[in-house]
PDB file of C-alpha atoms in Angstrom:
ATOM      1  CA  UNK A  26     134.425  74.488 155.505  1.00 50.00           C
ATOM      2  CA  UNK A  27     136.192  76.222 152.451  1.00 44.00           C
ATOM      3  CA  UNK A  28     134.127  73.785 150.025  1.00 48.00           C
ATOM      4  CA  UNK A  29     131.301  75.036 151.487  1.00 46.00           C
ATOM      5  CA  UNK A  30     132.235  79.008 151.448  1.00 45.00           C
ATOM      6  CA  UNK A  31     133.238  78.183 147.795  1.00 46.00           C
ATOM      7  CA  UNK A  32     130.076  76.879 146.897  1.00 44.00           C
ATOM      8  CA  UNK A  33     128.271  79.788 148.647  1.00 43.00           C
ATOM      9  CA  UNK A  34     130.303  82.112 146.429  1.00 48.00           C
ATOM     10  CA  UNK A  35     129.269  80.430 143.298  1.00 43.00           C
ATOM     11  CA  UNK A  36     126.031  80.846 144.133  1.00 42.00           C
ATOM     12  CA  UNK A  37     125.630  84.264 145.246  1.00 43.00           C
ATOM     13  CA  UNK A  38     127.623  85.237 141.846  1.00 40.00           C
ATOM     14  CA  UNK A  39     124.680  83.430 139.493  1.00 42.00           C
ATOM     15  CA  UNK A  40     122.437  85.489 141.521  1.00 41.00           C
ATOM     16  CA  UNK A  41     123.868  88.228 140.962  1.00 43.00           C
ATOM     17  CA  UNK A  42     124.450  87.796 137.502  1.00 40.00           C
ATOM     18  CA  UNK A  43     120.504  86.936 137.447  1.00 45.00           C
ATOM     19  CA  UNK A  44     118.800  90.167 139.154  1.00 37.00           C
ATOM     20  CA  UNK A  45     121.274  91.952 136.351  1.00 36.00           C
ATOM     21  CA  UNK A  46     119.869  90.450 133.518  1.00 38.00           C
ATOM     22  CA  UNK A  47     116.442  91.066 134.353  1.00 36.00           C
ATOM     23  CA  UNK A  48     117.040  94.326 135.102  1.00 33.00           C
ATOM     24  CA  UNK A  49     118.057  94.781 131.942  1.00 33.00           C
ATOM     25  CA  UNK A  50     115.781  93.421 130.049  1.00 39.00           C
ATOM     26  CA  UNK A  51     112.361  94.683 132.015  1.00 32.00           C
ATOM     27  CA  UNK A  52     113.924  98.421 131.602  1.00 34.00           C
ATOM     28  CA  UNK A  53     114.624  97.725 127.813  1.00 35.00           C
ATOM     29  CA  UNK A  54     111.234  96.160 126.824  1.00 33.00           C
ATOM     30  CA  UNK A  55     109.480  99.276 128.826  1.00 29.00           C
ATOM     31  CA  UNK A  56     110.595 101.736 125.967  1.00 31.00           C
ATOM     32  CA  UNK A  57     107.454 102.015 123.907  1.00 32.00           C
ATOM     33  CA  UNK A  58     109.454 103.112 120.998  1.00 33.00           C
ATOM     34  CA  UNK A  59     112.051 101.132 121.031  1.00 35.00           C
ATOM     35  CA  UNK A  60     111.993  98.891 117.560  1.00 34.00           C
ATOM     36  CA  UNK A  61     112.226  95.280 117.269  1.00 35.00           C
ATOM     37  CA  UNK A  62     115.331  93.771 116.295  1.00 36.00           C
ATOM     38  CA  UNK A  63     115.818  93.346 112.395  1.00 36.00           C
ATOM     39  CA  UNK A  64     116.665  89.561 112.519  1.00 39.00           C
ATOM     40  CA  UNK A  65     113.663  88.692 114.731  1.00 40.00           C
ATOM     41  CA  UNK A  66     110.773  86.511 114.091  1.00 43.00           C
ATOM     42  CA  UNK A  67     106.950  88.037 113.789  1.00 44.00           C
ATOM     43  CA  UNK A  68     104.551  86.313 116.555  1.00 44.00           C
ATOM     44  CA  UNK A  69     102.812  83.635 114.664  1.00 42.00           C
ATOM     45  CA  UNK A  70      99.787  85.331 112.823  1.00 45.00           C
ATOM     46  CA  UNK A  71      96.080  83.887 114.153  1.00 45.00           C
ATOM     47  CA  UNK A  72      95.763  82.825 117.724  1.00 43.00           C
ATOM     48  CA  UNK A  73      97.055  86.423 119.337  1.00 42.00           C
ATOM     49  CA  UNK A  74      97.461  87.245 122.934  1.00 42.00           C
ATOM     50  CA  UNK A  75      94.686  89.246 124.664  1.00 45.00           C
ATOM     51  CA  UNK A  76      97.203  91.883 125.757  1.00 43.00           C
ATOM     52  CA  UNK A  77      98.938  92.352 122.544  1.00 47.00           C
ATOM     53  CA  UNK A  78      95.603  92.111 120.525  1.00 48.00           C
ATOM     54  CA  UNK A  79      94.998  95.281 122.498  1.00 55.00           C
ATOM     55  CA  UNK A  80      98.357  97.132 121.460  1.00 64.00           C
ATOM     56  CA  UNK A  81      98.049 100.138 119.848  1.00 75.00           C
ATOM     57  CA  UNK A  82      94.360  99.673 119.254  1.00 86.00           C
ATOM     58  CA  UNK A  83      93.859 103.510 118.619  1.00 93.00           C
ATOM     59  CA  UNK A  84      95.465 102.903 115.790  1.00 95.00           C
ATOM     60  CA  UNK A  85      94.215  99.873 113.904  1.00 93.00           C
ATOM     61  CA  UNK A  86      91.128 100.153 111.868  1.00 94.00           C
ATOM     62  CA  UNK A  87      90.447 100.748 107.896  1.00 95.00           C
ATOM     63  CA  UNK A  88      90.113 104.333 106.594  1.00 94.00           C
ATOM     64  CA  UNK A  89      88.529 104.534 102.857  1.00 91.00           C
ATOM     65  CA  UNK A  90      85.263 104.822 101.087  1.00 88.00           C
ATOM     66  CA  UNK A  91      83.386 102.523 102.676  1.00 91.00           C
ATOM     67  CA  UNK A  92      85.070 103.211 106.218  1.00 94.00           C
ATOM     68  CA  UNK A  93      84.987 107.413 106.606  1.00 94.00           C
ATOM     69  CA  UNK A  94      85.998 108.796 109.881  1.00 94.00           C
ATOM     70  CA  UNK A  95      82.986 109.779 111.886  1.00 94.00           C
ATOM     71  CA  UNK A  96      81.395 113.711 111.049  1.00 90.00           C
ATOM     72  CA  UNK A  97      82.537 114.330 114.990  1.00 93.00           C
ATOM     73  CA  UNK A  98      86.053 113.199 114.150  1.00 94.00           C
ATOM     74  CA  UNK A  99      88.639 115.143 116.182  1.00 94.00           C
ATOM     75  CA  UNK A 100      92.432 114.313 116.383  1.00 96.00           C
ATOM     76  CA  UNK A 101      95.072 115.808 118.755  1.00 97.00           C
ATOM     77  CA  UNK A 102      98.230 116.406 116.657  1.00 97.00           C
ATOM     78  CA  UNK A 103     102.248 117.016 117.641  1.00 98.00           C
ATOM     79  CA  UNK A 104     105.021 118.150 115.257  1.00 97.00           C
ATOM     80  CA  UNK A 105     107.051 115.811 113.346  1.00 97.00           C
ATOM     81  CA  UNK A 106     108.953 118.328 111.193  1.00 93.00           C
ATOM     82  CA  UNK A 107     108.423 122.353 110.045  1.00 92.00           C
ATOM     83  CA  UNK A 108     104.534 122.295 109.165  1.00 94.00           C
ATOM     84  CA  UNK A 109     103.581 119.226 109.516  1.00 97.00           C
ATOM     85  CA  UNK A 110     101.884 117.088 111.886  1.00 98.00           C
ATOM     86  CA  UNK A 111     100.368 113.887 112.782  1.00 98.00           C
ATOM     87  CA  UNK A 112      98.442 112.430 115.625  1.00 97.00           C
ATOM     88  CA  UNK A 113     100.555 113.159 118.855  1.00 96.00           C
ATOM     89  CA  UNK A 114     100.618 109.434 119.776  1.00 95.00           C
ATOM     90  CA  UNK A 115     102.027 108.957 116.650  1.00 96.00           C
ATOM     91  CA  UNK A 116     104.529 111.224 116.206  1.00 96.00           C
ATOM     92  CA  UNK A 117     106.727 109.811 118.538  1.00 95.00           C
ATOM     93  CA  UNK A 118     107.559 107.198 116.053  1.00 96.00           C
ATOM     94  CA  UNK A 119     107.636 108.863 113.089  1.00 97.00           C
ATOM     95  CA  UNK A 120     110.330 111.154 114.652  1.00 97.00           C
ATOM     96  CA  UNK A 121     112.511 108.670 116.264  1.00 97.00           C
ATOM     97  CA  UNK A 122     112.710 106.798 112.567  1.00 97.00           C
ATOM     98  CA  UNK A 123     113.288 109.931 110.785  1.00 97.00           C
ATOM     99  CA  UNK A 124     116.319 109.983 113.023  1.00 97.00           C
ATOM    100  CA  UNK A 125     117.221 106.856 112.440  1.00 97.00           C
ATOM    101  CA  UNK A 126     117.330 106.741 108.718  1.00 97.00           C
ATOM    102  CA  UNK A 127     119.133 110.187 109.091  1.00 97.00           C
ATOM    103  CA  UNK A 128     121.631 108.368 111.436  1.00 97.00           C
ATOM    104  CA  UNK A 129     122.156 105.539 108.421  1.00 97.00           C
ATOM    105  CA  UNK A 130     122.662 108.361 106.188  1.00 98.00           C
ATOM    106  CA  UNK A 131     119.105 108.223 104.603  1.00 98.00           C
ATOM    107  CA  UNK A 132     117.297 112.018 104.683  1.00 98.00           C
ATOM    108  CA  UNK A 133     113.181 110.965 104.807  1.00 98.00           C
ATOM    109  CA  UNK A 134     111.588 114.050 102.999  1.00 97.00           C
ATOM    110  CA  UNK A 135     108.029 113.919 104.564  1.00 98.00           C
ATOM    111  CA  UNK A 136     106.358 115.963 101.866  1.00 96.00           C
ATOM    112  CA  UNK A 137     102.472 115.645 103.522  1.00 95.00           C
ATOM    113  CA  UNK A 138     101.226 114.496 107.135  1.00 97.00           C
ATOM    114  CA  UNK A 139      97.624 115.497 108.362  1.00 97.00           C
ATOM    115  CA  UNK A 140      95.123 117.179 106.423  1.00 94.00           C
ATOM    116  CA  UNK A 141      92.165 118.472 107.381  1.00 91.00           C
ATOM    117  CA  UNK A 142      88.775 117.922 105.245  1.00 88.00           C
ATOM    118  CA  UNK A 143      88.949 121.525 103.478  1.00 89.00           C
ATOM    119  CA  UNK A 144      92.546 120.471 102.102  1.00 86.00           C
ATOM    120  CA  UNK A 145      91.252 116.883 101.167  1.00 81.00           C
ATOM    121  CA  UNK A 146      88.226 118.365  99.515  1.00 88.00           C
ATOM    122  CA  UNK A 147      90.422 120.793  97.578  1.00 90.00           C
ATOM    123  CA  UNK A 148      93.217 118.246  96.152  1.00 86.00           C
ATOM    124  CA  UNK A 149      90.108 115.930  95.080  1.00 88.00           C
ATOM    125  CA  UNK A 150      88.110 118.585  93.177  1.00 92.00           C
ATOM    126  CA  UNK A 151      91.443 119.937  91.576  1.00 90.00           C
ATOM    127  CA  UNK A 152      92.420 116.642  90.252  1.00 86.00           C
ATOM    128  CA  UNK A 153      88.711 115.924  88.977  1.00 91.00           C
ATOM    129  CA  UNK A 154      88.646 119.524  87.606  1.00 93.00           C
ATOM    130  CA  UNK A 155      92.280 118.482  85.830  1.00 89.00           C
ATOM    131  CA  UNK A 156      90.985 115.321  84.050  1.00 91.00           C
ATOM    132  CA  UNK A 157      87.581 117.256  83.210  1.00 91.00           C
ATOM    133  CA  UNK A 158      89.423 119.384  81.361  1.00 93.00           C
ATOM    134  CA  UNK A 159      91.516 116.515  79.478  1.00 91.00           C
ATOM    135  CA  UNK A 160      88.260 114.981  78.342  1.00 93.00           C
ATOM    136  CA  UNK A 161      86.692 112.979  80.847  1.00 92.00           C
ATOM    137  CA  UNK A 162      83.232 113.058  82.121  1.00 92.00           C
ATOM    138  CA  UNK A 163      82.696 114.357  85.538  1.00 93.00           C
ATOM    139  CA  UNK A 164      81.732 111.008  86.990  1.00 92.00           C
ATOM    140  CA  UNK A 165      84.760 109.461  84.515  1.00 93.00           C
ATOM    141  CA  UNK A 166      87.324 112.023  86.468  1.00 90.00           C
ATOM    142  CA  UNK A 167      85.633 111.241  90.052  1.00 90.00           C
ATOM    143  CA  UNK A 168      86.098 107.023  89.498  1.00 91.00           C
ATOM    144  CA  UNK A 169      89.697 107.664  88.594  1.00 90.00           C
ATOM    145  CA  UNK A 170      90.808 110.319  91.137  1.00 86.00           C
ATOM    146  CA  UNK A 171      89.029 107.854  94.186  1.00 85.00           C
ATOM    147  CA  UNK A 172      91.575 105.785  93.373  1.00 85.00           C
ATOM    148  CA  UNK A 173      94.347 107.916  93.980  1.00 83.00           C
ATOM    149  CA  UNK A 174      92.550 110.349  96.261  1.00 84.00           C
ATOM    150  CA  UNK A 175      90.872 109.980  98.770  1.00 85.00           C
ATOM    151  CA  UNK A 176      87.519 111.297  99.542  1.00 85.00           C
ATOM    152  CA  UNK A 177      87.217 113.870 101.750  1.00 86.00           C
ATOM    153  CA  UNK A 178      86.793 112.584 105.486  1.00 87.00           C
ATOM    154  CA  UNK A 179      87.689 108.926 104.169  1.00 89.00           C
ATOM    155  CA  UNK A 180      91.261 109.348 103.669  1.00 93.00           C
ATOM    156  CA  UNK A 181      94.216 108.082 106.466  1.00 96.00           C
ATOM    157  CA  UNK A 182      95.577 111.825 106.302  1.00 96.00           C
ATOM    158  CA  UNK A 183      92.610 113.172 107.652  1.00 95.00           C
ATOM    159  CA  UNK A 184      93.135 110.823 110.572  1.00 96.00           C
ATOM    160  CA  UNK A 185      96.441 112.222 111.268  1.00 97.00           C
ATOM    161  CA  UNK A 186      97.774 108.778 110.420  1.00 98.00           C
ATOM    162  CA  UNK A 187      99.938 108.702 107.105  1.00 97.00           C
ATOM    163  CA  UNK A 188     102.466 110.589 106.026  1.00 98.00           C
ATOM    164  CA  UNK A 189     103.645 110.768 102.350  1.00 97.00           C
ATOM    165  CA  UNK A 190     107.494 110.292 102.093  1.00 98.00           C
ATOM    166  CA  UNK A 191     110.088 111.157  98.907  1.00 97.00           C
ATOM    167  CA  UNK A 192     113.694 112.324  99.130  1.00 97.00           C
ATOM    168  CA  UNK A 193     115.369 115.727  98.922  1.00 95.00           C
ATOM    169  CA  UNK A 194     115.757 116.297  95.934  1.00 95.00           C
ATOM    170  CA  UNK A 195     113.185 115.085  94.598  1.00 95.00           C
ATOM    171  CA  UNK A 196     111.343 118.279  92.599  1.00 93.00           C
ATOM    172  CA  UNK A 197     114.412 119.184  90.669  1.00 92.00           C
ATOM    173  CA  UNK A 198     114.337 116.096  88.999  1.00 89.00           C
ATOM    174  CA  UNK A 199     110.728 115.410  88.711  1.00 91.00           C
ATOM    175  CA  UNK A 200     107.448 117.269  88.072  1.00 85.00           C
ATOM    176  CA  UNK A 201     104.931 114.967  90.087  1.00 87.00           C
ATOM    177  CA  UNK A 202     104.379 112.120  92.782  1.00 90.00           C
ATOM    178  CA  UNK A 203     105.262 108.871  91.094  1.00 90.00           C
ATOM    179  CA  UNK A 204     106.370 105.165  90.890  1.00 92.00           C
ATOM    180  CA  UNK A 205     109.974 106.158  90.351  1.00 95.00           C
ATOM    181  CA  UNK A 206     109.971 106.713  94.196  1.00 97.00           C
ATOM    182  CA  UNK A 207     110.267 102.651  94.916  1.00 97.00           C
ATOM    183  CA  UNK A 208     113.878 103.028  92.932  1.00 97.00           C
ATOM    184  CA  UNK A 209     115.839 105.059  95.627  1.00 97.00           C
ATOM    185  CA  UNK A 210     117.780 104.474  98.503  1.00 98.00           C
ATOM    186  CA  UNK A 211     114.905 106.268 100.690  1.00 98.00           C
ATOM    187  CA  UNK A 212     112.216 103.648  99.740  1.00 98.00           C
ATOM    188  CA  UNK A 213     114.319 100.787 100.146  1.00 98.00           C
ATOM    189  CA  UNK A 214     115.494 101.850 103.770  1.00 98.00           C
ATOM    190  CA  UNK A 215     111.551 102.622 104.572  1.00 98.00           C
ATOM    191  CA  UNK A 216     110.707  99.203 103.749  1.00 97.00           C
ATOM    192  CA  UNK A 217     113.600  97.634 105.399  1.00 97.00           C
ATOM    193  CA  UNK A 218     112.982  99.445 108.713  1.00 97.00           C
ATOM    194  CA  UNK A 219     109.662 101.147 108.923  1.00 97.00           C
ATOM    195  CA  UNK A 220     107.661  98.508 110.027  1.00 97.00           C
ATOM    196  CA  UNK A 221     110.488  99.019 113.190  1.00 95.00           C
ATOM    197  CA  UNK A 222     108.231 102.119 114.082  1.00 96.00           C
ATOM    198  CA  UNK A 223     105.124 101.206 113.439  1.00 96.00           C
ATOM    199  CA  UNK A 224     104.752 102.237 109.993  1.00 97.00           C
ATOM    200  CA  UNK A 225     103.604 100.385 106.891  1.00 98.00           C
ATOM    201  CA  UNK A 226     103.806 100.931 103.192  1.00 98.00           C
ATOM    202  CA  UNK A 227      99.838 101.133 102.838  1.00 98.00           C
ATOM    203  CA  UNK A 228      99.348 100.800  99.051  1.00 97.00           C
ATOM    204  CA  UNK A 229     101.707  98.163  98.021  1.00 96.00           C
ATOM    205  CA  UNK A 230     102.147  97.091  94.121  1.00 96.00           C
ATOM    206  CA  UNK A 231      99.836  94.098  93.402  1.00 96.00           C
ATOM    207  CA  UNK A 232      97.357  94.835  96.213  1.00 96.00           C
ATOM    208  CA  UNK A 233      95.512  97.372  93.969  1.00 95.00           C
ATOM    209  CA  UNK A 234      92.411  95.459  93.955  1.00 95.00           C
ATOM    210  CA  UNK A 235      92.156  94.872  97.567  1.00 96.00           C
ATOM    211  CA  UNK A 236      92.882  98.380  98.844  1.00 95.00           C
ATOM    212  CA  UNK A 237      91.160 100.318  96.306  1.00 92.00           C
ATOM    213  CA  UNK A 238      94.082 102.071  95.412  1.00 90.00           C
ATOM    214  CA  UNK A 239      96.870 102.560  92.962  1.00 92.00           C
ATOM    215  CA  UNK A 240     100.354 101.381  94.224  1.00 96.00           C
ATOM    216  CA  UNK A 241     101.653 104.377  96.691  1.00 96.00           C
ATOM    217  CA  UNK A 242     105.316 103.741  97.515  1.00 98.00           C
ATOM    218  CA  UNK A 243     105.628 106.965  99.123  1.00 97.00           C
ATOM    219  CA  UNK A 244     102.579 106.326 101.224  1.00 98.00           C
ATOM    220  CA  UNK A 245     102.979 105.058 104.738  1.00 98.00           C
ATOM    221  CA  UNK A 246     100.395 104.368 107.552  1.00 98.00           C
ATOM    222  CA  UNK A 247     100.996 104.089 111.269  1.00 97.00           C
ATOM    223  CA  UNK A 248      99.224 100.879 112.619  1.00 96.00           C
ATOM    224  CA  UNK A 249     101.722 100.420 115.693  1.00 95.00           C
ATOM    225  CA  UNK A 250     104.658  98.729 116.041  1.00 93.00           C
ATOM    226  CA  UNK A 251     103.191  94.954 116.428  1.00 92.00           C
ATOM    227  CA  UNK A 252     101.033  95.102 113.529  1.00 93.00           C
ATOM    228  CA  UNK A 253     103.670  96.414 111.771  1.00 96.00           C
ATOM    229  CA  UNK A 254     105.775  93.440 112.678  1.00 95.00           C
ATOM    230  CA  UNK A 255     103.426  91.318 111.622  1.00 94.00           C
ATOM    231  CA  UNK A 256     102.109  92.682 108.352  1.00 96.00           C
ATOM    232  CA  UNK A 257     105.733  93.523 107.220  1.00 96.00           C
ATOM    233  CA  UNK A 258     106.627  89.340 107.576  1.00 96.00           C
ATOM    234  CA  UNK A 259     103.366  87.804 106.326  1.00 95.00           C
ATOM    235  CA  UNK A 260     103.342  90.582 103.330  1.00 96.00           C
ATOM    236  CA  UNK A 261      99.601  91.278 104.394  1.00 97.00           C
ATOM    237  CA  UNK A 262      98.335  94.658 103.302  1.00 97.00           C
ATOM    238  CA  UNK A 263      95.656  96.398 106.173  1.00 97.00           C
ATOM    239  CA  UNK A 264      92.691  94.630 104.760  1.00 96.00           C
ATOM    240  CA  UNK A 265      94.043  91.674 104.305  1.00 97.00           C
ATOM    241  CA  UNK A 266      95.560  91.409 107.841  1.00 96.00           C
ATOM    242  CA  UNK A 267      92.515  92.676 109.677  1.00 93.00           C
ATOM    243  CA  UNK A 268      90.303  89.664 107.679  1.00 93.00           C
ATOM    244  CA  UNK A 269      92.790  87.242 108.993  1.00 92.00           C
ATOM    245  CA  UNK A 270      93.039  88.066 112.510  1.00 88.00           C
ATOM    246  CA  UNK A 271      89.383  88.693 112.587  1.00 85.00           C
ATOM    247  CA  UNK A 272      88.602  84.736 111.574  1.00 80.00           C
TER     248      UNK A 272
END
């Protein structure tokens, strides 16, 4: 009789032990949010679930010369810091890993989020305008600024979908937006962890020819946190990600 009220004992304990772990684990794979873990594996790239080739779809798809957002474009934005603002679904993400790099000592200076077409349209023609007036042709100046402009209504700002990262200091010891950026602490954190929110560097060096644009280091795109995942451990850029997945 006590065998048997010992072995009922046993057993009701794994149970228990059971129903805790899965309560743990459904509650902590429900937080949207929540990044994966550093030391994890990417799901195998090619051959992707129906539900997760569904996540985040809003977000995924190419934004550039050939691919302009649609004339009736329209994008609901939410905060992410003073003045600036990024698709509401979005933001979410961008806040929590501001935090987090905060939290690891890292301060993310997010120097440009959305921007409408008249702001677009104005940083292109100035830049044109600027090489005009070093000696280019008009047509010259508009070839090289597309490459590290966007046009107007074809760039991933106007989408409410990048936001352009350097860190605090960084006007008192330089005059512009350059390469320099990839030799701090910020950049090296953001490429360690962003793809944890659902952010990717979108212009990486030796990709030029494929994206269409000069190497960006302080350029990062939302895609969502499973393409992220996945672009971050194959070392895809967008373009060459969405041709793979789409064989």
């Amino acid at each position: 009789m006590k065998s048997k009220i010992w072995i009922f004992n046993i057993v009701f304990v794994v149970v228990i032990v059971a129903v805790v772990f899965l309560i743990v684990n459904v509650s902590g794979k429900s937080k949207a949010i929540d990044p994966p873990q550093q030391d994890g594996e990417a799901q195998p790239l090619g051959g992707i679930q129906e539900e997760l080739d569904n996540y985040d779809n809003w977000a995924f798809y190419l934004i550039n010369k050939e691919n302009p957002l649609p004339e009736d474009f329209t994008v609901n934005l939410a905060k992410i810091s003073e003045g600036l603002f990024i698709d509401e679904r979005a933001a979410p993400y961008a806040i929590k890993m501001i935090e987090n790099a905060r939290a690891d000592g890292i301060i993310l200076n997010v120097i440009s989020a959305y921007r409408d077409i008249e702001k677009q349209t104005q940083n292109f023609e100035n830049y044109v305008n600027h090489l005009v007036a070093e000696g280019f042709s008009r047509d010259e100046a508009i070839a090289i600024t597309s490459t590290q402009i966007a046009f107007p209504g074809a760039s991933e700002h106007n989408a409410g979908l990048a936001i352009d990262i350097l860190t605090l200091d960084w006007w008192d010891t330089n005059n512009s937006i350059n390469d320099v950026f990839d030799q701090t602490e910020e950049f090296r954190w953001l490429v360690r962890n962003s793809w944890k929110y659902g952010f990717v560097l979108r212009y990486p060096k030796g990709k030029e020819e494929i994206t269409g644009f000069d190497y960006e280091p302080w350029h990062f795109r939302f895609v969502g946190t499973f393409r992220a995942e996945q672009m971050y451990y194959s070392n895809l850029c967008l373009e060459e990600y969405m041709d793979l997945i789409s064989r």
